[in-house]
Short mmCIF file of N, CA and C in Angstrom, two decimals:
data_model
loop_
_atom_site.label_atom_id
_atom_site.label_comp_id
_atom_site.label_asym_id
_atom_site.label_seq_id
_atom_site.Cartn_x
_atom_site.Cartn_y
_atom_site.Cartn_z
N MET A 115 -21.78 62.23 27.62
CA MET A 115 -23.45 62.39 26.65
C MET A 115 -23.85 60.63 26.97
N THR A 116 -25.43 61.42 28.28
CA THR A 116 -25.95 59.20 28.16
C THR A 116 -27.13 59.75 26.46
N ALA A 117 -27.66 59.35 26.05
CA ALA A 117 -29.31 59.20 25.12
C ALA A 117 -30.03 57.75 26.12
N MET A 118 -31.38 59.42 26.72
CA MET A 118 -32.09 58.06 28.03
C MET A 118 -33.08 57.11 26.66
N THR A 119 -33.67 56.90 27.71
CA THR A 119 -34.98 56.35 26.63
C THR A 119 -36.23 55.49 27.20
N PRO A 120 -37.06 55.91 27.22
CA PRO A 120 -38.56 55.83 28.11
C PRO A 120 -38.15 54.88 29.59
N GLY A 121 -38.43 55.77 30.69
CA GLY A 121 -37.92 55.06 31.82
C GLY A 121 -36.45 54.41 32.41
N SER A 122 -35.78 54.98 31.71
CA SER A 122 -34.11 54.37 32.43
C SER A 122 -34.44 56.31 33.24
N ASN A 123 -32.86 56.48 33.65
CA ASN A 123 -32.55 56.98 35.67
C ASN A 123 -30.89 56.94 34.68
N ILE A 124 -30.58 58.28 35.13
CA ILE A 124 -29.61 58.90 35.79
C ILE A 124 -29.63 59.37 36.62
N PRO A 125 -28.24 59.27 37.72
CA PRO A 125 -28.22 60.19 38.99
C PRO A 125 -27.21 61.29 38.48
N LEU A 126 -27.57 62.17 38.83
CA LEU A 126 -26.54 64.03 38.51
C LEU A 126 -25.74 64.75 38.80
N PRO A 127 -24.18 64.55 38.40
CA PRO A 127 -23.19 64.89 39.69
C PRO A 127 -23.54 65.89 40.28
N VAL A 128 -24.69 67.08 39.36
CA VAL A 128 -23.83 68.29 39.31
C VAL A 128 -25.99 68.86 40.16
N ALA A 129 -25.47 69.72 41.74
CA ALA A 129 -27.40 70.10 42.51
C ALA A 129 -27.61 70.69 41.01
N ARG A 130 -27.09 71.38 40.78
CA ARG A 130 -28.15 71.78 39.30
C ARG A 130 -27.75 71.86 38.36
N VAL A 131 -29.27 72.29 37.81
CA VAL A 131 -29.40 71.14 36.08
C VAL A 131 -30.13 72.47 35.40
N ALA A 132 -29.97 72.31 33.75
CA ALA A 132 -31.12 73.42 33.88
C ALA A 132 -31.97 71.67 31.96
N VAL A 133 -32.52 71.50 31.36
CA VAL A 133 -33.36 71.44 31.28
C VAL A 133 -33.78 71.45 30.26
N ASP A 134 -33.53 71.50 28.59
CA ASP A 134 -34.59 72.65 26.96
C ASP A 134 -34.82 71.48 26.89
N VAL A 135 -35.64 72.07 26.21
CA VAL A 135 -37.13 71.38 25.50
C VAL A 135 -36.36 71.52 23.86
N SER A 136 -35.49 71.36 22.64
CA SER A 136 -36.28 72.32 21.28
C SER A 136 -37.49 71.49 20.24
N ALA A 137 -37.40 71.65 18.83
CA ALA A 137 -38.60 71.25 19.09
C ALA A 137 -38.43 71.95 17.49
N PRO A 138 -38.61 71.73 15.93
CA PRO A 138 -39.22 72.31 14.44
C PRO A 138 -40.36 73.05 15.26
N VAL A 139 -40.33 73.04 16.62
CA VAL A 139 -41.66 74.74 16.58
C VAL A 139 -42.03 75.11 17.88
N ARG A 140 -42.04 76.34 18.21
CA ARG A 140 -42.01 76.61 19.77
C ARG A 140 -43.00 75.98 20.63
N LEU A 141 -42.46 75.83 22.02
CA LEU A 141 -42.67 74.59 22.62
C LEU A 141 -43.13 75.55 23.86
N ASP A 142 -44.08 75.47 25.17
CA ASP A 142 -44.17 75.94 26.17
C ASP A 142 -43.91 75.24 27.16
N VAL A 143 -42.62 74.16 27.20
CA VAL A 143 -42.18 74.14 28.91
C VAL A 143 -42.40 75.33 30.29
N SER A 144 -42.29 73.94 31.10
CA SER A 144 -42.30 74.47 32.42
C SER A 144 -42.01 73.19 33.57
N GLY A 145 -42.51 73.91 34.67
CA GLY A 145 -41.88 72.19 35.93
C GLY A 145 -42.57 72.63 36.89
N LEU A 146 -43.29 71.48 37.34
CA LEU A 146 -44.44 71.23 38.43
C LEU A 146 -43.02 70.69 40.03
N LEU A 147 -42.97 70.88 40.66
CA LEU A 147 -42.72 70.94 41.68
C LEU A 147 -43.89 69.53 42.14
N LEU A 148 -43.20 69.26 43.08
CA LEU A 148 -44.50 67.76 43.75
C LEU A 148 -44.17 67.28 45.12
N THR A 149 -45.11 66.87 45.34
CA THR A 149 -44.32 67.04 46.52
C THR A 149 -44.67 64.98 46.89
N ALA A 150 -44.07 64.62 47.82
CA ALA A 150 -44.16 62.97 48.22
C ALA A 150 -45.62 62.57 46.97
N ASP A 151 -46.63 63.53 47.37
CA ASP A 151 -47.84 61.89 46.90
C ASP A 151 -48.10 62.65 45.63
N GLY A 152 -46.86 63.43 44.87
CA GLY A 152 -47.10 63.54 43.28
C GLY A 152 -48.14 65.04 43.24
N LYS A 153 -48.71 65.73 44.75
CA LYS A 153 -49.27 67.02 44.01
C LYS A 153 -48.35 68.65 44.46
N VAL A 154 -48.87 69.81 43.93
CA VAL A 154 -47.55 70.73 44.46
C VAL A 154 -48.81 71.48 44.93
N ARG A 155 -48.33 71.55 45.99
CA ARG A 155 -48.75 72.93 47.08
C ARG A 155 -49.48 73.75 46.88
N SER A 156 -48.97 74.14 46.19
CA SER A 156 -49.68 75.30 45.79
C SER A 156 -49.24 75.92 43.51
N ASP A 157 -50.56 76.81 43.93
CA ASP A 157 -50.02 78.00 42.55
C ASP A 157 -48.13 78.52 42.49
N ALA A 158 -47.83 78.96 43.21
CA ALA A 158 -46.20 79.34 43.00
C ALA A 158 -46.06 78.11 42.77
N ASP A 159 -45.88 76.41 42.93
CA ASP A 159 -45.35 75.21 42.16
C ASP A 159 -45.47 74.96 41.21
N PHE A 160 -45.58 75.57 40.40
CA PHE A 160 -46.45 75.24 38.40
C PHE A 160 -44.81 76.45 38.46
N VAL A 161 -43.34 76.18 37.34
CA VAL A 161 -42.81 77.51 36.81
C VAL A 161 -42.89 77.84 35.49
N PHE A 162 -43.76 78.38 35.00
CA PHE A 162 -43.54 78.75 33.46
C PHE A 162 -43.46 79.96 32.67
N TYR A 163 -43.55 80.42 31.96
CA TYR A 163 -43.04 81.91 31.06
C TYR A 163 -44.09 83.04 31.35
N ASN A 164 -44.50 82.47 32.48
CA ASN A 164 -45.60 83.42 33.15
C ASN A 164 -44.82 83.86 35.10
N GLN A 165 -45.28 82.60 34.66
CA GLN A 165 -44.57 82.15 36.35
C GLN A 165 -43.12 82.14 36.65
N PRO A 166 -42.05 83.05 36.21
CA PRO A 166 -40.68 82.19 35.66
C PRO A 166 -39.60 82.31 36.95
N SER A 167 -40.29 81.89 37.94
CA SER A 167 -39.31 81.46 39.80
C SER A 167 -40.23 80.50 40.70
N GLY A 168 -39.74 79.63 40.86
CA GLY A 168 -40.57 79.28 41.94
C GLY A 168 -39.01 78.80 42.67
N PRO A 169 -39.43 78.05 44.11
CA PRO A 169 -38.73 78.19 45.44
C PRO A 169 -37.34 76.75 44.67
N GLY A 170 -36.55 76.68 44.08
CA GLY A 170 -35.13 76.98 43.68
C GLY A 170 -35.51 75.71 42.27
N VAL A 171 -36.34 76.46 41.33
CA VAL A 171 -36.95 76.03 39.96
C VAL A 171 -36.97 77.71 39.46
N THR A 172 -36.44 77.77 37.57
CA THR A 172 -37.34 79.00 37.30
C THR A 172 -36.71 78.33 35.40
N HIS A 173 -38.26 79.23 35.83
CA HIS A 173 -37.93 79.75 34.48
C HIS A 173 -37.44 80.19 32.90
N ARG A 174 -35.77 79.72 32.30
CA ARG A 174 -35.66 80.34 30.75
C ARG A 174 -35.87 81.07 29.78
N SER A 175 -36.22 81.54 29.25
CA SER A 175 -36.96 81.60 27.90
C SER A 175 -36.01 81.89 26.77
N GLY A 176 -35.69 81.56 25.82
CA GLY A 176 -35.55 80.75 24.96
C GLY A 176 -34.47 82.34 24.06
N GLY A 177 -36.20 83.41 23.83
CA GLY A 177 -36.05 83.67 23.34
C GLY A 177 -36.49 84.06 22.00
N GLY A 178 -37.20 82.56 21.76
CA GLY A 178 -37.19 82.59 19.99
C GLY A 178 -36.63 81.39 19.91
N ALA A 179 -35.09 82.68 19.68
CA ALA A 179 -33.79 82.19 19.20
C ALA A 179 -33.75 80.60 19.40
N ALA A 180 -33.76 79.85 20.98
CA ALA A 180 -32.65 78.79 21.67
C ALA A 180 -34.49 78.12 22.99
N PRO A 181 -34.05 77.32 22.48
CA PRO A 181 -34.72 76.50 23.82
C PRO A 181 -35.65 77.58 24.70
N ASP A 182 -36.68 77.10 25.33
CA ASP A 182 -36.53 77.68 26.88
C ASP A 182 -36.15 76.47 27.32
N ALA A 183 -35.86 76.04 29.10
CA ALA A 183 -35.28 75.64 29.75
C ALA A 183 -36.04 76.03 30.68
N ILE A 184 -36.52 75.00 31.99
CA ILE A 184 -36.30 75.33 32.66
C ILE A 184 -35.21 74.49 34.28
N VAL A 185 -34.70 75.43 34.64
CA VAL A 185 -33.55 75.29 35.31
C VAL A 185 -33.63 74.77 36.62
N VAL A 186 -33.25 73.93 37.70
CA VAL A 186 -33.55 73.29 38.93
C VAL A 186 -32.15 73.11 39.77
N ASP A 187 -32.54 73.82 41.04
CA ASP A 187 -30.81 73.52 42.35
C ASP A 187 -31.66 73.00 43.16
N THR A 188 -31.00 71.89 43.19
CA THR A 188 -31.76 70.18 43.98
C THR A 188 -31.34 70.88 44.92
N ALA A 189 -30.30 71.37 45.47
CA ALA A 189 -29.79 72.70 46.70
C ALA A 189 -30.52 73.20 47.85
N ALA A 190 -31.85 74.27 46.68
CA ALA A 190 -32.06 75.21 46.57
C ALA A 190 -34.11 74.70 47.81
N LEU A 191 -34.26 73.13 46.77
CA LEU A 191 -36.03 72.85 46.26
C LEU A 191 -35.74 73.09 48.39
N PRO A 192 -37.66 72.96 48.18
CA PRO A 192 -37.92 72.95 49.83
C PRO A 192 -37.72 71.65 50.67
N PRO A 193 -37.98 71.23 51.36
CA PRO A 193 -37.36 69.91 51.87
C PRO A 193 -38.57 68.91 51.78
N ASP A 194 -39.73 69.61 51.29
CA ASP A 194 -41.03 68.77 50.48
C ASP A 194 -41.51 68.31 49.19
N ILE A 195 -40.39 68.56 48.54
CA ILE A 195 -40.49 68.46 47.13
C ILE A 195 -39.10 67.56 47.50
N GLU A 196 -40.72 67.06 46.49
CA GLU A 196 -39.35 65.13 46.19
C GLU A 196 -38.80 65.05 44.93
N LYS A 197 -40.32 65.39 43.29
CA LYS A 197 -39.88 65.80 42.16
C LYS A 197 -39.62 67.11 41.48
N VAL A 198 -38.91 67.30 39.56
CA VAL A 198 -38.93 68.39 39.35
C VAL A 198 -40.09 68.05 38.40
N VAL A 199 -40.82 67.42 37.82
CA VAL A 199 -41.81 67.66 36.05
C VAL A 199 -41.10 68.33 34.69
N VAL A 200 -40.47 68.59 33.87
CA VAL A 200 -39.94 69.07 33.31
C VAL A 200 -41.87 69.06 31.78
N THR A 201 -42.39 69.64 31.78
CA THR A 201 -43.38 69.64 30.59
C THR A 201 -43.29 70.22 29.61
N ALA A 202 -44.15 69.37 28.35
CA ALA A 202 -43.33 70.38 26.59
C ALA A 202 -44.93 69.96 26.83
N SER A 203 -45.75 71.24 25.57
CA SER A 203 -46.49 71.22 25.17
C SER A 203 -46.08 72.26 24.08
N PRO A 204 -46.69 71.73 22.66
CA PRO A 204 -46.92 72.67 20.99
C PRO A 204 -48.09 73.89 21.77
N ASP A 205 -46.75 75.35 21.62
CA ASP A 205 -47.05 76.56 21.95
C ASP A 205 -48.77 76.91 20.88
N ALA A 206 -48.41 76.11 19.42
CA ALA A 206 -50.28 76.58 18.75
C ALA A 206 -51.33 76.54 19.03
N ALA A 207 -52.31 76.20 19.28
CA ALA A 207 -53.64 76.48 20.42
C ALA A 207 -54.31 74.78 18.76
N GLY A 208 -54.50 73.86 19.35
CA GLY A 208 -54.85 71.98 18.94
C GLY A 208 -53.85 71.04 18.02
N GLN A 209 -52.65 71.65 18.88
CA GLN A 209 -51.80 71.42 17.61
C GLN A 209 -50.95 70.08 18.73
N THR A 210 -50.65 69.07 19.02
CA THR A 210 -50.35 67.85 18.55
C THR A 210 -49.35 67.58 18.29
N PHE A 211 -48.10 66.45 18.87
CA PHE A 211 -47.06 65.90 18.79
C PHE A 211 -46.74 64.95 17.92
N GLN A 212 -48.38 65.55 16.45
CA GLN A 212 -47.81 64.08 15.33
C GLN A 212 -46.43 65.37 13.97
N GLY A 213 -45.77 64.13 14.43
CA GLY A 213 -44.91 64.81 13.47
C GLY A 213 -44.26 65.53 14.17
N ILE A 214 -43.89 64.71 15.28
CA ILE A 214 -42.85 66.78 15.45
C ILE A 214 -42.38 66.21 17.05
N GLU A 215 -40.44 66.03 16.85
CA GLU A 215 -40.03 65.13 17.62
C GLU A 215 -38.97 65.95 18.15
N PRO A 216 -39.23 66.31 20.46
CA PRO A 216 -39.03 67.16 20.39
C PRO A 216 -38.02 66.59 21.47
N THR A 217 -36.65 67.58 21.85
CA THR A 217 -35.18 65.99 22.73
C THR A 217 -35.55 67.27 23.31
N ALA A 218 -35.15 67.26 24.78
CA ALA A 218 -35.16 67.59 25.73
C ALA A 218 -33.58 66.27 26.28
N THR A 219 -32.63 67.94 26.76
CA THR A 219 -31.37 67.72 26.61
C THR A 219 -30.65 68.56 27.96
N VAL A 220 -30.69 67.79 29.32
CA VAL A 220 -30.19 68.36 30.71
C VAL A 220 -28.64 68.08 30.25
N ARG A 221 -28.29 69.52 30.70
CA ARG A 221 -26.92 70.07 30.91
C ARG A 221 -26.19 70.39 31.94
N GLY A 222 -25.55 70.95 32.91
CA GLY A 222 -24.93 71.77 34.11
C GLY A 222 -24.52 72.95 33.64
N ASP A 223 -24.21 73.09 35.70
CA ASP A 223 -24.01 74.45 35.05
C ASP A 223 -22.90 74.83 34.44
N ASP A 224 -22.10 74.08 33.22
CA ASP A 224 -20.47 74.74 32.60
C ASP A 224 -21.21 74.19 30.79
N GLY A 225 -22.70 73.88 30.60
CA GLY A 225 -23.70 74.07 30.02
C GLY A 225 -23.71 72.45 29.78
N ALA A 226 -22.64 72.09 29.23
CA ALA A 226 -22.62 70.56 29.23
C ALA A 226 -23.77 70.32 28.38
N PRO A 227 -23.64 69.06 27.38
CA PRO A 227 -24.87 68.20 28.31
C PRO A 227 -24.28 67.11 28.99
N LEU A 228 -25.07 66.37 29.74
CA LEU A 228 -25.13 65.25 30.67
C LEU A 228 -26.12 64.09 29.52
N ALA A 229 -26.92 64.52 29.75
CA ALA A 229 -28.14 63.63 28.54
C ALA A 229 -29.49 64.07 28.06
N THR A 230 -29.53 63.04 27.28
CA THR A 230 -30.78 63.62 25.89
C THR A 230 -31.74 61.99 25.95
N PHE A 231 -32.73 62.73 26.00
CA PHE A 231 -33.86 62.03 25.76
C PHE A 231 -35.01 62.67 24.90
N THR A 232 -34.95 62.29 23.41
CA THR A 232 -36.16 61.41 22.57
C THR A 232 -37.19 60.72 22.74
N PRO A 233 -38.95 61.40 23.07
CA PRO A 233 -39.97 60.35 23.23
C PRO A 233 -39.85 59.72 21.91
N PRO A 234 -40.65 58.49 21.97
CA PRO A 234 -40.18 57.76 20.57
C PRO A 234 -41.88 58.06 19.75
N LYS A 235 -41.41 57.84 18.59
CA LYS A 235 -42.88 58.62 17.50
C LYS A 235 -44.50 58.87 18.15
N LEU A 236 -44.50 60.30 18.98
CA LEU A 236 -46.17 60.78 19.06
C LEU A 236 -47.11 60.68 18.20
N GLY A 237 -48.01 60.74 18.94
CA GLY A 237 -49.69 61.23 18.08
C GLY A 237 -49.54 62.68 18.09
N ALA A 238 -51.11 62.44 18.88
CA ALA A 238 -52.22 62.76 18.80
C ALA A 238 -52.15 63.52 20.01
N GLU A 239 -50.47 63.12 21.29
CA GLU A 239 -50.68 64.10 22.98
C GLU A 239 -50.36 65.11 22.44
N THR A 240 -51.03 66.25 23.34
CA THR A 240 -50.94 67.70 23.40
C THR A 240 -49.97 68.09 24.67
N ALA A 241 -49.83 67.32 25.81
CA ALA A 241 -48.83 67.45 26.43
C ALA A 241 -47.97 66.41 26.91
N LEU A 242 -46.53 66.79 27.11
CA LEU A 242 -45.72 65.94 27.52
C LEU A 242 -45.14 65.85 29.00
N ILE A 243 -44.45 65.03 29.54
CA ILE A 243 -43.54 65.06 31.03
C ILE A 243 -42.68 64.56 29.75
N VAL A 244 -41.72 65.00 29.39
CA VAL A 244 -40.26 65.45 28.61
C VAL A 244 -38.93 64.37 29.71
N VAL A 245 -39.22 64.96 31.51
CA VAL A 245 -37.62 64.31 32.06
C VAL A 245 -37.84 65.09 34.02
N GLU A 246 -38.02 63.89 34.64
CA GLU A 246 -38.13 64.60 36.05
C GLU A 246 -36.63 64.22 35.92
N VAL A 247 -36.58 65.18 37.40
CA VAL A 247 -35.40 65.43 38.48
C VAL A 247 -35.48 65.19 40.06
N TYR A 248 -35.44 63.93 40.63
CA TYR A 248 -35.56 63.72 41.68
C TYR A 248 -35.23 63.40 43.20
N ARG A 249 -35.22 63.30 43.39
CA ARG A 249 -34.28 63.34 44.45
C ARG A 249 -34.27 61.71 45.31
N ARG A 250 -33.20 61.11 45.53
CA ARG A 250 -32.85 59.35 45.74
C ARG A 250 -32.57 59.53 47.61
N GLY A 251 -32.83 59.33 48.44
CA GLY A 251 -32.02 59.29 49.32
C GLY A 251 -31.55 59.84 49.58
N GLY A 252 -32.61 61.14 50.04
CA GLY A 252 -32.18 62.25 49.88
C GLY A 252 -31.38 63.65 49.56
#
């Protein structure tokens, strides 16, 4: 398993991964399907608890006992989607990441962790891009 740092990247050995984001507080975890220009095509490209599926991407609720996850099947993504951005924000209104250390874990189909990322010390941030799953060279 690889412990990632800001700006680092790793090749994924599998086409389908789950990215879960855990913290000592409840988080809203979402996935954004982005084209080459960094934009969503429509509201359908925003995957979260109230819209749990999009093309090649699903939101999996942890049910409060486990962290929520965004599952990305790169083989099922539409050809014009270049990357899926996994975001997180504290569920409580007005709460920041001050004193909260969220950790994103990228897991393969078998649930084994492939990589983890814990952002460096945070402060007034209310939302984060925690992981990007993207295509390189097709």
